[in-house]
Short mmCIF file of C-alpha atoms in Angstrom, two decimals:
data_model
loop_
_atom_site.label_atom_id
_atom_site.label_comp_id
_atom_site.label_asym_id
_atom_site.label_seq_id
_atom_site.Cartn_x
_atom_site.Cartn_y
_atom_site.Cartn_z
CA UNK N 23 21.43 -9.38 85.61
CA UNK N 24 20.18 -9.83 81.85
CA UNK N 25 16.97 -9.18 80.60
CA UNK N 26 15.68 -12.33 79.28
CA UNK N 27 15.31 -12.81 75.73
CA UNK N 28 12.62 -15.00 75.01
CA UNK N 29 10.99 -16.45 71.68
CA UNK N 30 8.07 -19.03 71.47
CA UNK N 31 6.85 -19.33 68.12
CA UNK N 32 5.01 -22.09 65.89
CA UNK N 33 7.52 -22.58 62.49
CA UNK N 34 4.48 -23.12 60.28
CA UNK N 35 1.29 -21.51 59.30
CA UNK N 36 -2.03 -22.84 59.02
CA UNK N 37 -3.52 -23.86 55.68
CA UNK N 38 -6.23 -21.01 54.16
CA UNK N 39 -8.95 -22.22 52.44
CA UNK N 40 -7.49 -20.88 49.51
CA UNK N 41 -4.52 -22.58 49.80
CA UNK N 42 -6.85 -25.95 50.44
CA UNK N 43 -8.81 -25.28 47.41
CA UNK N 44 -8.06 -26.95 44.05
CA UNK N 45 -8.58 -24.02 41.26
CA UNK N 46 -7.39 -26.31 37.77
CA UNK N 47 -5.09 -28.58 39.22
CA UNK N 48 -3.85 -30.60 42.42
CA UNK N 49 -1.99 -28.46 45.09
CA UNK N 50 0.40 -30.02 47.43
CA UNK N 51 -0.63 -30.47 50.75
CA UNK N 52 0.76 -28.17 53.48
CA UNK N 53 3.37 -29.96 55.34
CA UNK N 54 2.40 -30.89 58.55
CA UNK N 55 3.18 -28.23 61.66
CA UNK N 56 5.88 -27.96 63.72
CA UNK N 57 4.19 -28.77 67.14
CA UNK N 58 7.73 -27.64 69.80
CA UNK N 59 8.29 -24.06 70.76
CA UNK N 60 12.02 -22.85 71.28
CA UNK N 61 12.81 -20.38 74.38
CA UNK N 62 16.35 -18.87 74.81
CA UNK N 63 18.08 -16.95 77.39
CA UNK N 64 21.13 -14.81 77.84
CA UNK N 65 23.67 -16.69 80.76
CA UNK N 66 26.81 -14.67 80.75
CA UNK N 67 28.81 -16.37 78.28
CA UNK N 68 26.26 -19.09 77.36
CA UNK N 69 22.70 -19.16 76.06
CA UNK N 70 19.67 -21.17 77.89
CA UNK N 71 17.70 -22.54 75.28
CA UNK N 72 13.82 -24.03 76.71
CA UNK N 73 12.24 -26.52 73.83
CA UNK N 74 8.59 -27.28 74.75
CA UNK N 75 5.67 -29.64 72.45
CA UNK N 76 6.61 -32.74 70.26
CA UNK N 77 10.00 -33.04 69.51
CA UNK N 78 9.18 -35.12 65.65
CA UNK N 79 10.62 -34.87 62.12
CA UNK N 80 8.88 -31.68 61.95
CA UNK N 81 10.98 -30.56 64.59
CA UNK N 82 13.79 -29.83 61.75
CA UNK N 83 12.54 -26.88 61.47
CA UNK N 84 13.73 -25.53 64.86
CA UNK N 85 17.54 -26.16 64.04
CA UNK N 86 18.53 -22.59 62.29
CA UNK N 87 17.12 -21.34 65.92
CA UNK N 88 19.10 -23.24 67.37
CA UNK N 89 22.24 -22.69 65.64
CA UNK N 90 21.80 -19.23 65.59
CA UNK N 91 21.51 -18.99 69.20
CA UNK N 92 24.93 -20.89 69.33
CA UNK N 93 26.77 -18.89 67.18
CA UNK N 94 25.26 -15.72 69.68
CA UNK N 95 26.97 -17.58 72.84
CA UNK N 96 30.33 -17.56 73.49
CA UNK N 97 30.47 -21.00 75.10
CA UNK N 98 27.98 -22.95 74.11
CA UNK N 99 24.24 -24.05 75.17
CA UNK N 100 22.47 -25.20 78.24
CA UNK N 101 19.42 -27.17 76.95
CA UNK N 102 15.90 -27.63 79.02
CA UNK N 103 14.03 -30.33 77.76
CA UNK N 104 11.70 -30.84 81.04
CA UNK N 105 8.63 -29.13 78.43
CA UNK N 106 9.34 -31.75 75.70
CA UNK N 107 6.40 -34.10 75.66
CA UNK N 108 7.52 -36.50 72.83
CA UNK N 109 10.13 -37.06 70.90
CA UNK N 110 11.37 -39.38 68.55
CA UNK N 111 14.99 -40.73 66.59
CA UNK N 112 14.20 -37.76 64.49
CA UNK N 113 13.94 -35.11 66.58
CA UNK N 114 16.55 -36.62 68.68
CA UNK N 115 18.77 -36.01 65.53
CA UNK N 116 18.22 -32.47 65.64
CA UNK N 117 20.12 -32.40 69.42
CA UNK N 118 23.01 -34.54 67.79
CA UNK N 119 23.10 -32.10 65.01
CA UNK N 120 23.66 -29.31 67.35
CA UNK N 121 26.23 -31.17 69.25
CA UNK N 122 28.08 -31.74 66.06
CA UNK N 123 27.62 -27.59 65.21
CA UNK N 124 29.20 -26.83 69.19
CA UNK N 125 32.02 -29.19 69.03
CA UNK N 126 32.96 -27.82 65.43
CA UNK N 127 32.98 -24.30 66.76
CA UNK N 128 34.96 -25.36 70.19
CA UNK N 129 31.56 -25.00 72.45
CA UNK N 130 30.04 -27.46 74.38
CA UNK N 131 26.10 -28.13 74.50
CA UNK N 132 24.85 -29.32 78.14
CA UNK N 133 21.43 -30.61 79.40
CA UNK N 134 20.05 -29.03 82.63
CA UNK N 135 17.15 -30.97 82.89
CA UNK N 136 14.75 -33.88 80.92
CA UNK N 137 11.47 -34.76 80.58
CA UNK N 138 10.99 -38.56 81.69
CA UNK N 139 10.58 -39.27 77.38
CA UNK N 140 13.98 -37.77 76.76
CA UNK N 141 15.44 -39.52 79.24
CA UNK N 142 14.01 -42.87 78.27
CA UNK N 143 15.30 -41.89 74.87
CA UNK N 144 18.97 -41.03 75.93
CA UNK N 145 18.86 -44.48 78.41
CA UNK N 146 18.22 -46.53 75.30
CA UNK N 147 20.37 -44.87 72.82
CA UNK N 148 23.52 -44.49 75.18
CA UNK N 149 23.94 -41.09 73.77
CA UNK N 150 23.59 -39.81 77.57
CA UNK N 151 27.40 -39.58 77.31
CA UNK N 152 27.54 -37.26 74.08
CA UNK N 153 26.19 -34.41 76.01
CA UNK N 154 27.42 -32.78 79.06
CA UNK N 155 25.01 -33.57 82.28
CA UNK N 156 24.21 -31.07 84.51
CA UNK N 157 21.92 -31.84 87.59
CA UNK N 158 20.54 -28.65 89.67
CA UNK N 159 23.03 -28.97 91.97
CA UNK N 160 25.72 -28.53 89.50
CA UNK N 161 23.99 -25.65 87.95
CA UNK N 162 23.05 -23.89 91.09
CA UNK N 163 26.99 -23.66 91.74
CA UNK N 164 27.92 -23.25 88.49
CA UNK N 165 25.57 -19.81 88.42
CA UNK N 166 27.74 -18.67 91.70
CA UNK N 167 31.36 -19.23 89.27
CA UNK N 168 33.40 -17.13 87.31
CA UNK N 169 33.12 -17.83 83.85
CA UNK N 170 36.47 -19.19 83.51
CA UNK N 171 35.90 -22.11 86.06
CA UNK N 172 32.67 -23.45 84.31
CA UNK N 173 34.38 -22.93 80.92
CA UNK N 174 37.31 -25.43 82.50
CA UNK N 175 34.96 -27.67 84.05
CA UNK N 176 33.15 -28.08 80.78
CA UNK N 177 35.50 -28.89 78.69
CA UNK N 178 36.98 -31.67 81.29
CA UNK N 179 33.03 -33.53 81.76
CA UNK N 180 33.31 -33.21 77.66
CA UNK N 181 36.43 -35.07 77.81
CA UNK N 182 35.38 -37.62 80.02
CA UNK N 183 32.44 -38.51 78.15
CA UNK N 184 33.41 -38.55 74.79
CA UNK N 185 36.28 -40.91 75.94
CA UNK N 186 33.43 -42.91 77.52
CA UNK N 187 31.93 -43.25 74.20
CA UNK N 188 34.41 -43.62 72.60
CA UNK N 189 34.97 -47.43 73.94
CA UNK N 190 31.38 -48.05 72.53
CA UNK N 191 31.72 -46.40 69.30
CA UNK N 192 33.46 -49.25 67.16
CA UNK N 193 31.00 -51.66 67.95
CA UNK N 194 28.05 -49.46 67.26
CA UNK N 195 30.15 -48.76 63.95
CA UNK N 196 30.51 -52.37 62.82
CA UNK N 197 26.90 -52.92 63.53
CA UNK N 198 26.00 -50.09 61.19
CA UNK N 199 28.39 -51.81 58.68
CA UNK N 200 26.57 -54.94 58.92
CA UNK N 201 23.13 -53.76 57.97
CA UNK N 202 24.50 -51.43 55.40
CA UNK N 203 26.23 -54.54 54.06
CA UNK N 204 23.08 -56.74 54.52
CA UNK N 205 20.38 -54.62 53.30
CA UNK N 206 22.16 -52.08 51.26
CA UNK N 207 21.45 -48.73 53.64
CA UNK N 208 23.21 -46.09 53.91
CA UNK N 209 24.92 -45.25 57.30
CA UNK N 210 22.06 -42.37 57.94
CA UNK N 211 20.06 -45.23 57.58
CA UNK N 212 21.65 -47.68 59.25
CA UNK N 213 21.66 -45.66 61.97
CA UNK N 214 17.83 -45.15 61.82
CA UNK N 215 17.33 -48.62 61.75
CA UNK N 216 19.29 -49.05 64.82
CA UNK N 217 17.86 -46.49 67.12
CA UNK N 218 14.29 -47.64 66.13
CA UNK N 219 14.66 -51.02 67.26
CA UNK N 220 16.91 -50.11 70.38
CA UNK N 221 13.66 -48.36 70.95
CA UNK N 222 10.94 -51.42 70.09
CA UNK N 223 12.93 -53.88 72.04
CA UNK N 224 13.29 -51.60 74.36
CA UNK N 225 17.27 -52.85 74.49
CA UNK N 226 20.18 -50.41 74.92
CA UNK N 227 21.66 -49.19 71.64
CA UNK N 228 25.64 -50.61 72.40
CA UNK N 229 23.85 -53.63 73.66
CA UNK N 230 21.80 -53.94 70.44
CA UNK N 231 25.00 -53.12 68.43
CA UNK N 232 26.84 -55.96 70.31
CA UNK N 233 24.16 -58.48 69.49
CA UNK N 234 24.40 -57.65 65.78
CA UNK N 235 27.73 -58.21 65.81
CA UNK N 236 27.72 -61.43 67.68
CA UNK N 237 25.84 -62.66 64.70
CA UNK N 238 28.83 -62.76 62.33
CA UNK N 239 30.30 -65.46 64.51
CA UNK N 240 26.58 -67.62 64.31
CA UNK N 241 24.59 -66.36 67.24
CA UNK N 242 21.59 -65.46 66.23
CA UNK N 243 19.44 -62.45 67.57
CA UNK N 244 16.33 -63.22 69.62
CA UNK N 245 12.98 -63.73 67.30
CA UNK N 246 11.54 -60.39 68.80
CA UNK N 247 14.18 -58.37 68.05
CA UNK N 248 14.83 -59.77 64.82
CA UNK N 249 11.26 -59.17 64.05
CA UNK N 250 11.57 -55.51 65.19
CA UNK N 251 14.99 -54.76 63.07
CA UNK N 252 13.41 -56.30 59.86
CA UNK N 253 9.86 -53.85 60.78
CA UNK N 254 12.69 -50.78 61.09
CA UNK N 255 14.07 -51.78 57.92
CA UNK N 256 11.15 -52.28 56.28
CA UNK N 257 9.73 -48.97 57.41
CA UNK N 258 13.37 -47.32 55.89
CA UNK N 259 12.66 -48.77 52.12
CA UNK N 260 8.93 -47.85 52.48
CA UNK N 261 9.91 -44.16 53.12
CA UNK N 262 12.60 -44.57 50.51
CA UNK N 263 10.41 -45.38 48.03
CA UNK N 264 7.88 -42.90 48.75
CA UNK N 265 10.63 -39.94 48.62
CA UNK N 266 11.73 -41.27 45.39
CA UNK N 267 8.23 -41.78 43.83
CA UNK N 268 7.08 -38.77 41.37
CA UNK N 269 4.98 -36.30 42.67
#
């Protein structure tokens, strides 16, 4: 058996009062902390990675951990999020991001187990079928395998579901097309938009995405929601114009 490998550790460091001094001039402002802690684990041919705290924007910073410890694994990932007490579209983008890294290097990246905000998250995105599901069961057998026969299993749940989201896919695609179209976004953006009022309305994302589209042929989207997707739009040019404003 493997002696764990663990690592819990805070990305950022606290501001000194030198640091929070002005001397002749304004100094920028410490960002603000990354508040999730990463754990990993040698399994065999895999690595166990534990994320724990606020999953946020902030939570960026946690992604060369992450990618490291899939480049260490020969397989791929098995992700606990039971420890993650928030998270948001951004720091859900981080767990996409490593998807995208695992399927570019032929792994897979699986989730053990969720904390009830994750899954509320996943439920309203649809993105439950971009990652591999394990329940304990599953992974209880799966520990008492050769290698080879969860490496094979894998790669066939993979298959299913990215066939499964594959069916949604265009129509989440032509929604994103639409708002680029309508309020000149970028598909990042668009995208951002989307998942933030999937969120607000509390209305599945290839649900939200059919709606949108639906509105090409003159049915128009309820007042609420339409009130939500112009707030998430809103929001998008607000941060826009902040980035883009001189320091």
């Amino acid at each position: 058996m493997s002696e764990p490998a663990l690592s819990a550790q805070p990305l950022t460091a606290p501001a000194t009062a030198e640091n929070s001094q002005s001397g002749g001039g304004d100094i920028p402002e410490s960002p603000p902390p990354c508040l999730a802690t990463i754990g990993t684990v040698p399994d065999r041919d895999r690595i166990r990675v534990s994320l724990r705290g606020d999953l946020d924007l902030q939570g960026q910073r946690l992604l060369p951990d992450l990618s490291q410890a899939l480049r260490r694994s020969d397989n791929g990932i098995d992700l606990d999020l039971t420890g993650v007490e928030f998270c948001d579209r951004a720091g859900f983008n981080v767990l996409l991001d490593l998807r995208r890294q695992a399927l570019a290097q032929g792994k897979t990246v699986t989730l053990r187990a969720s904390s009830p905000q994750v899954e509320r998250l996943l439920d309203l995105t649809g993105a439950r079928e971009l990652f591999v599901q394990l329940d304990q069961e599953a992974a209880d057998a799966a520990d008492t395998q050769g290698s080879h026969q969860d490496t094979e299993q894998e790669l066939r749940t993979e298959v299913l579901h990215l066939r499964r989201a594959m069916q949604t896919r265009p129509t989440i695609d032509l929604a994103r097309g639409i708002l680029m179209a309508t309020f000149h976004l970028s598909p990042e953006t668009a995208w951002d938009v989307l998942v933030a009022t999937s969120q607000n309305t509390n209305i599945k994302l290839r649900q939200l995405a059919s709606d949108l589209v639906r509105t090409v042929h003159g049915d128009p989207l309820p007042k609420a929601v339409q009130e939500q997707l112009m707030t998430a739009v809103a929001k998008t040019e607000s941060a826009s114009t902040v980035s883009d404003s001189p320091t």
